[in-house]
mmCIF file of C-alpha atoms in Angstrom:
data_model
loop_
_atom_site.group_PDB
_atom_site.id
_atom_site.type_symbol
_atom_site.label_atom_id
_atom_site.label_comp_id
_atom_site.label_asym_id
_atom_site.label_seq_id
_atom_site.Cartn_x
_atom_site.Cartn_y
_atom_site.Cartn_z
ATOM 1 C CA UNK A 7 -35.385 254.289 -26.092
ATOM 2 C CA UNK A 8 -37.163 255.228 -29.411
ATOM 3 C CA UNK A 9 -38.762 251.499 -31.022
ATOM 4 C CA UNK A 10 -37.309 250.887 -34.742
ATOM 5 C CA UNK A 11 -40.303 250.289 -37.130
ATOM 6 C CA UNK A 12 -39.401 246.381 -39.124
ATOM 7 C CA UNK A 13 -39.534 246.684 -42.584
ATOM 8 C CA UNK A 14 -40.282 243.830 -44.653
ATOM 9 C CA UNK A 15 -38.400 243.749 -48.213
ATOM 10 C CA UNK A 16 -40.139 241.201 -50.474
ATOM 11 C CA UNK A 17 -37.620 238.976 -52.112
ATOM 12 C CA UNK A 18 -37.718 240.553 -56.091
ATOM 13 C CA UNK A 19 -36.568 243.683 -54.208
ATOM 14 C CA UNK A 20 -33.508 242.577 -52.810
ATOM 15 C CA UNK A 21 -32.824 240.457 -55.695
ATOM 16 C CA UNK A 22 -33.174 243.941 -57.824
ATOM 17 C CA UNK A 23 -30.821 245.783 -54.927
ATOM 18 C CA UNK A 24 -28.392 243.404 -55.171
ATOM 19 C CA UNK A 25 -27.986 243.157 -59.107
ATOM 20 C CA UNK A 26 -27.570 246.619 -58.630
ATOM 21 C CA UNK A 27 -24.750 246.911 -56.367
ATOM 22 C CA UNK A 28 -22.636 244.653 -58.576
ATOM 23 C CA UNK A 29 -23.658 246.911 -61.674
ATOM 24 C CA UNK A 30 -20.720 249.154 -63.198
ATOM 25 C CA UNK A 31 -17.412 247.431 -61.708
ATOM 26 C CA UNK A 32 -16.534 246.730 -65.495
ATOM 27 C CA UNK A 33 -16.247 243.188 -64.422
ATOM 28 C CA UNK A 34 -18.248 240.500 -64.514
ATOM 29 C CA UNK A 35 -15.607 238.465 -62.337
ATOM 30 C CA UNK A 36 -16.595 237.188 -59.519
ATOM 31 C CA UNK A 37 -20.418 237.902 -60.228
ATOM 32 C CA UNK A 38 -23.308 235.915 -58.833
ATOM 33 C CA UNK A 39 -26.233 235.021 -61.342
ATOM 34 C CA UNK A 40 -29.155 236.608 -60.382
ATOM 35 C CA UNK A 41 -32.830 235.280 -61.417
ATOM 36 C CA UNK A 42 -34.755 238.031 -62.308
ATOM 37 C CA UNK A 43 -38.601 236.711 -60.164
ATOM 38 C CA UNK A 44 -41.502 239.477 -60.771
ATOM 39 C CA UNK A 45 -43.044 240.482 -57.149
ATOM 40 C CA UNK A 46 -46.244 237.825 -57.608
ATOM 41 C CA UNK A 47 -44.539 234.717 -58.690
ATOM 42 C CA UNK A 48 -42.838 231.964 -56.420
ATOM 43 C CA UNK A 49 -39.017 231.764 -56.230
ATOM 44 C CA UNK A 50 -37.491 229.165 -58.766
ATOM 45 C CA UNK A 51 -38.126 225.091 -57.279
ATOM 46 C CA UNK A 52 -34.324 225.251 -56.536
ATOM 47 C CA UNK A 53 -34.290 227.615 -53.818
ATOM 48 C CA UNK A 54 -34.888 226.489 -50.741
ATOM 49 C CA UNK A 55 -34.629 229.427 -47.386
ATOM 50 C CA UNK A 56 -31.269 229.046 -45.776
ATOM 51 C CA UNK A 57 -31.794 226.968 -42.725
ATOM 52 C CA UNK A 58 -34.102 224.895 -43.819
ATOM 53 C CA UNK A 59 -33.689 220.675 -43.025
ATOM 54 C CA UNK A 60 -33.213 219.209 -46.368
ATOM 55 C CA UNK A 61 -35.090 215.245 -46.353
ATOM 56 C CA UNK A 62 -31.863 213.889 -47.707
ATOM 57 C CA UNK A 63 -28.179 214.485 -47.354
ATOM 58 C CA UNK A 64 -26.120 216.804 -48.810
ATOM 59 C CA UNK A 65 -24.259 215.929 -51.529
ATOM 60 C CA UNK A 66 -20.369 215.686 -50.263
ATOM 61 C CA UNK A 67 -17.675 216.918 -53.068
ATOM 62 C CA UNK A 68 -15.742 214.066 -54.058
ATOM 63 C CA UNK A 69 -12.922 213.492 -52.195
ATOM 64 C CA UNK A 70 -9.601 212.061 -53.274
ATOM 65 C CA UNK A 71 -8.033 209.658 -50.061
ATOM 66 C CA UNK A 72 -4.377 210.362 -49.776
ATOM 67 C CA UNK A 73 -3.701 206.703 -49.874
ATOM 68 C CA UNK A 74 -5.749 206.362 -52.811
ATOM 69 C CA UNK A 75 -7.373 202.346 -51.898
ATOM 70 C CA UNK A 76 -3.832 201.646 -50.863
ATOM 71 C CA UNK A 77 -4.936 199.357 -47.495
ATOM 72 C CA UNK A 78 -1.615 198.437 -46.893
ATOM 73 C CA UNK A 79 -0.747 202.137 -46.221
ATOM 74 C CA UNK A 80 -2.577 201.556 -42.761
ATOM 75 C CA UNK A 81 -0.276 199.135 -41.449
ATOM 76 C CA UNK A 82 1.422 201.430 -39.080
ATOM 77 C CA UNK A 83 -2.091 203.228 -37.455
ATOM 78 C CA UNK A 84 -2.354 206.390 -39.843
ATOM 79 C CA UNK A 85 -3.783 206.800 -43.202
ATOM 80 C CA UNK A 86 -6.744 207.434 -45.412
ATOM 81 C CA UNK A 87 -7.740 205.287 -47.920
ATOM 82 C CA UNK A 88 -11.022 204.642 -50.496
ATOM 83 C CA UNK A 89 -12.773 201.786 -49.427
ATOM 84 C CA UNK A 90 -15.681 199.286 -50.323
ATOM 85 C CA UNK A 91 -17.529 196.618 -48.672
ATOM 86 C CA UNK A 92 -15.771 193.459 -47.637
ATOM 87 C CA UNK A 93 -12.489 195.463 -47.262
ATOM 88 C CA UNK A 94 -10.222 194.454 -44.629
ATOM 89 C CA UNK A 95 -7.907 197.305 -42.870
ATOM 90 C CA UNK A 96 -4.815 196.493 -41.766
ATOM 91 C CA UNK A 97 -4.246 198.141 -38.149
ATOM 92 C CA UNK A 98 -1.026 197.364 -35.763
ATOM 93 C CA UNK A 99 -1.867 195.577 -32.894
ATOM 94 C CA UNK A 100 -0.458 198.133 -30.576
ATOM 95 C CA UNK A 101 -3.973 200.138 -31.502
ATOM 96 C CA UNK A 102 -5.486 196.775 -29.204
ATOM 97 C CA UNK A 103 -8.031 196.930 -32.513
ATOM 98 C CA UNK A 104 -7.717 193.639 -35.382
ATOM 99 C CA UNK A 105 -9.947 192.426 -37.623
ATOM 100 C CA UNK A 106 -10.991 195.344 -38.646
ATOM 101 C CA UNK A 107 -13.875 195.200 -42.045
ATOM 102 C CA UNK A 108 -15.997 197.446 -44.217
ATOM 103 C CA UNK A 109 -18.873 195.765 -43.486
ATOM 104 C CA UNK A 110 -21.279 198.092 -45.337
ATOM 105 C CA UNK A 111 -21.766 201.203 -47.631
ATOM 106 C CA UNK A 112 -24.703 202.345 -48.071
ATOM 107 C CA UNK A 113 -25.653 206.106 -50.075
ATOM 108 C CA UNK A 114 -24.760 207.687 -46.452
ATOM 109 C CA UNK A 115 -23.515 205.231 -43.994
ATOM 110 C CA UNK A 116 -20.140 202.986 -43.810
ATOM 111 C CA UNK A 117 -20.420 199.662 -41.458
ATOM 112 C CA UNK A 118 -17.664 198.877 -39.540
ATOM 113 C CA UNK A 119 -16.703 195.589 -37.819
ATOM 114 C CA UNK A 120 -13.832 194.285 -35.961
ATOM 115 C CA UNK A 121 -12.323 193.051 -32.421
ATOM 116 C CA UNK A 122 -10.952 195.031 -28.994
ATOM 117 C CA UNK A 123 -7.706 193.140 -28.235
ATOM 118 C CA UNK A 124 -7.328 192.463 -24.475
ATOM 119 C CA UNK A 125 -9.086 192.378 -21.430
ATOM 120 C CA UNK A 126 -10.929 195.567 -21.589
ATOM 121 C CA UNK A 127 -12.179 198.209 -24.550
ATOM 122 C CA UNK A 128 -13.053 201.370 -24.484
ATOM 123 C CA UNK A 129 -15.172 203.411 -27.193
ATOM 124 C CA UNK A 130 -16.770 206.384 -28.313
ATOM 125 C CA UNK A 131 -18.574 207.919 -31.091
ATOM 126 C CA UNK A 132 -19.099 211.584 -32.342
ATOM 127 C CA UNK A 133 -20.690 213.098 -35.672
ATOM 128 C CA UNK A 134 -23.335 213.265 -38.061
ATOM 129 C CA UNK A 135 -24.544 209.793 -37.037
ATOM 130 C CA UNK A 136 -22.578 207.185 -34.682
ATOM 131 C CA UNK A 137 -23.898 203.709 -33.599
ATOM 132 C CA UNK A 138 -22.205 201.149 -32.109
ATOM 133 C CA UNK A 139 -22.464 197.594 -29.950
ATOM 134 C CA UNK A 140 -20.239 194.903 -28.685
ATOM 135 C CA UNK A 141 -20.266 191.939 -27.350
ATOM 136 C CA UNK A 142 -17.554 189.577 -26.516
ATOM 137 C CA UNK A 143 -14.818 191.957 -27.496
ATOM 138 C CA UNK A 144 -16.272 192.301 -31.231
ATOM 139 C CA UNK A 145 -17.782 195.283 -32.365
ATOM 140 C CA UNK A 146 -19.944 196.728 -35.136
ATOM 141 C CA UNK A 147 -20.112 200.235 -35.456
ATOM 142 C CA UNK A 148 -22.374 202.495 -38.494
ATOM 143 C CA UNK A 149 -21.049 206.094 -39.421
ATOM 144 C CA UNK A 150 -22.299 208.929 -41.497
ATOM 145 C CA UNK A 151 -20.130 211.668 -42.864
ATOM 146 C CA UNK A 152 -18.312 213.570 -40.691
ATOM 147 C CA UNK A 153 -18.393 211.015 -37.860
ATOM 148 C CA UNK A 154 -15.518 209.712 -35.966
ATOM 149 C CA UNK A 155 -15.348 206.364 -33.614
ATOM 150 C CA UNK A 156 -12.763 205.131 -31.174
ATOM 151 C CA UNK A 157 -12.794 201.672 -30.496
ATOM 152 C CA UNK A 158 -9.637 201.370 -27.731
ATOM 153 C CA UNK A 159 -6.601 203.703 -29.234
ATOM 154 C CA UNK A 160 -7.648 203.614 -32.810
ATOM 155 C CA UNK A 161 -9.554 206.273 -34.087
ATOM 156 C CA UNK A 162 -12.055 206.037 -37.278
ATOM 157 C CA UNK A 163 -13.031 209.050 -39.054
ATOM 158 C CA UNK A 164 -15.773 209.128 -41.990
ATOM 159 C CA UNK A 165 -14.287 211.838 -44.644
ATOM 160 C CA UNK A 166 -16.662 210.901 -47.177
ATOM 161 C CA UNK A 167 -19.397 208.319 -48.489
ATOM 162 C CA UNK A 168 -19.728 208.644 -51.897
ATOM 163 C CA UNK A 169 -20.459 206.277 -55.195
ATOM 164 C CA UNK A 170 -20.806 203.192 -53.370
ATOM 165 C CA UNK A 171 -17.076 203.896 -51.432
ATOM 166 C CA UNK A 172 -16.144 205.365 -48.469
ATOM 167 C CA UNK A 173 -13.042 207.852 -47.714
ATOM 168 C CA UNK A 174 -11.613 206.560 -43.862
ATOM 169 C CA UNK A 175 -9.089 208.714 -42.569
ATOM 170 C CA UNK A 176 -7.565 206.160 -39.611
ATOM 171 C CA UNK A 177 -5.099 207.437 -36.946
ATOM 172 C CA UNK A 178 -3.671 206.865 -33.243
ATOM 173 C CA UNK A 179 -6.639 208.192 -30.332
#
């Protein structure tokens, strides 16, 4: 089999190729800026290669909870509510979770605390970042966007942390 030669294509000339493809559609619809870098200068500070770990978090779009802050609307096991520190989420007992508390929210982390009902608990945790510990049927559990935690058959989802609030979608597990 015949060995394909790599070409490299500095990055002003595929910036120039693709400004050119988009050229005569009589539209600028649709269009992508493009920022016109001469072959010996550095790309713009903003760019950053695709793939590349980022130091901090992504900002998350802000997200509006379907309950709004409306606690109450948890009540029967399934909602998803804006919430703050020292807010207290109403959960039915048949979920074996009570007590359960925004303990923290930090710029990418929501603290969670609360108490397994009966003799035995079971948990899990799955995400971005997931902590938890018990003791004595109390738990405390921290969660990043996009993280989920069961704690017996209540499930805990992280939608958003944004602004000092967190978006908590809760349901059934």
């Amino acid at each position: 089999m015949p060995r394909r030669k790599s070409a490299l294509v500095p990055l002003a000339a595929l910036t120039v190729v693709l400004a050119a493809t988009g050229c005569g559609s009589g539209s600028d619809a649709g269009s992508l800026p493009v920022e016109d870098t001469a072959p010996d200068q550095p790309p713009p500070v903003s760019a950053a290669p695709t793939g590349a770990a980022s130091s901090s978090p992504l900002p998350l779009p802000a997200h509006r909870a379907a309950d709004g802050s409306d606690v109450s609307a948890c009540g029967d096991g399934r909602c998803e509510v804006r919430v703050g520190p020292g807010t207290a989420l109403p959960v039915p007992r048949r979920l074996d979770v009570t007590g359960l508390e925004v303990s923290s929210v930090s710029a990418d982390r929501v603290g969670l605390t609360g108490q397994n009902l009966g003799n035995s608990s079971y948990g899990s945790c799955s995400g971005l970042y997931c902590h938890t510990s018990s003791s004595n049927g109390a738990f405390r559990v921290t969660l990043g966007p996009r993280s989920t935690v069961i704690e017996n058959s209540l499930r805990v989802e992280v939608v958003a942390v944004e602004d000092g609030a967190a978006v908590l979608r809760l349901s059934p597990a």
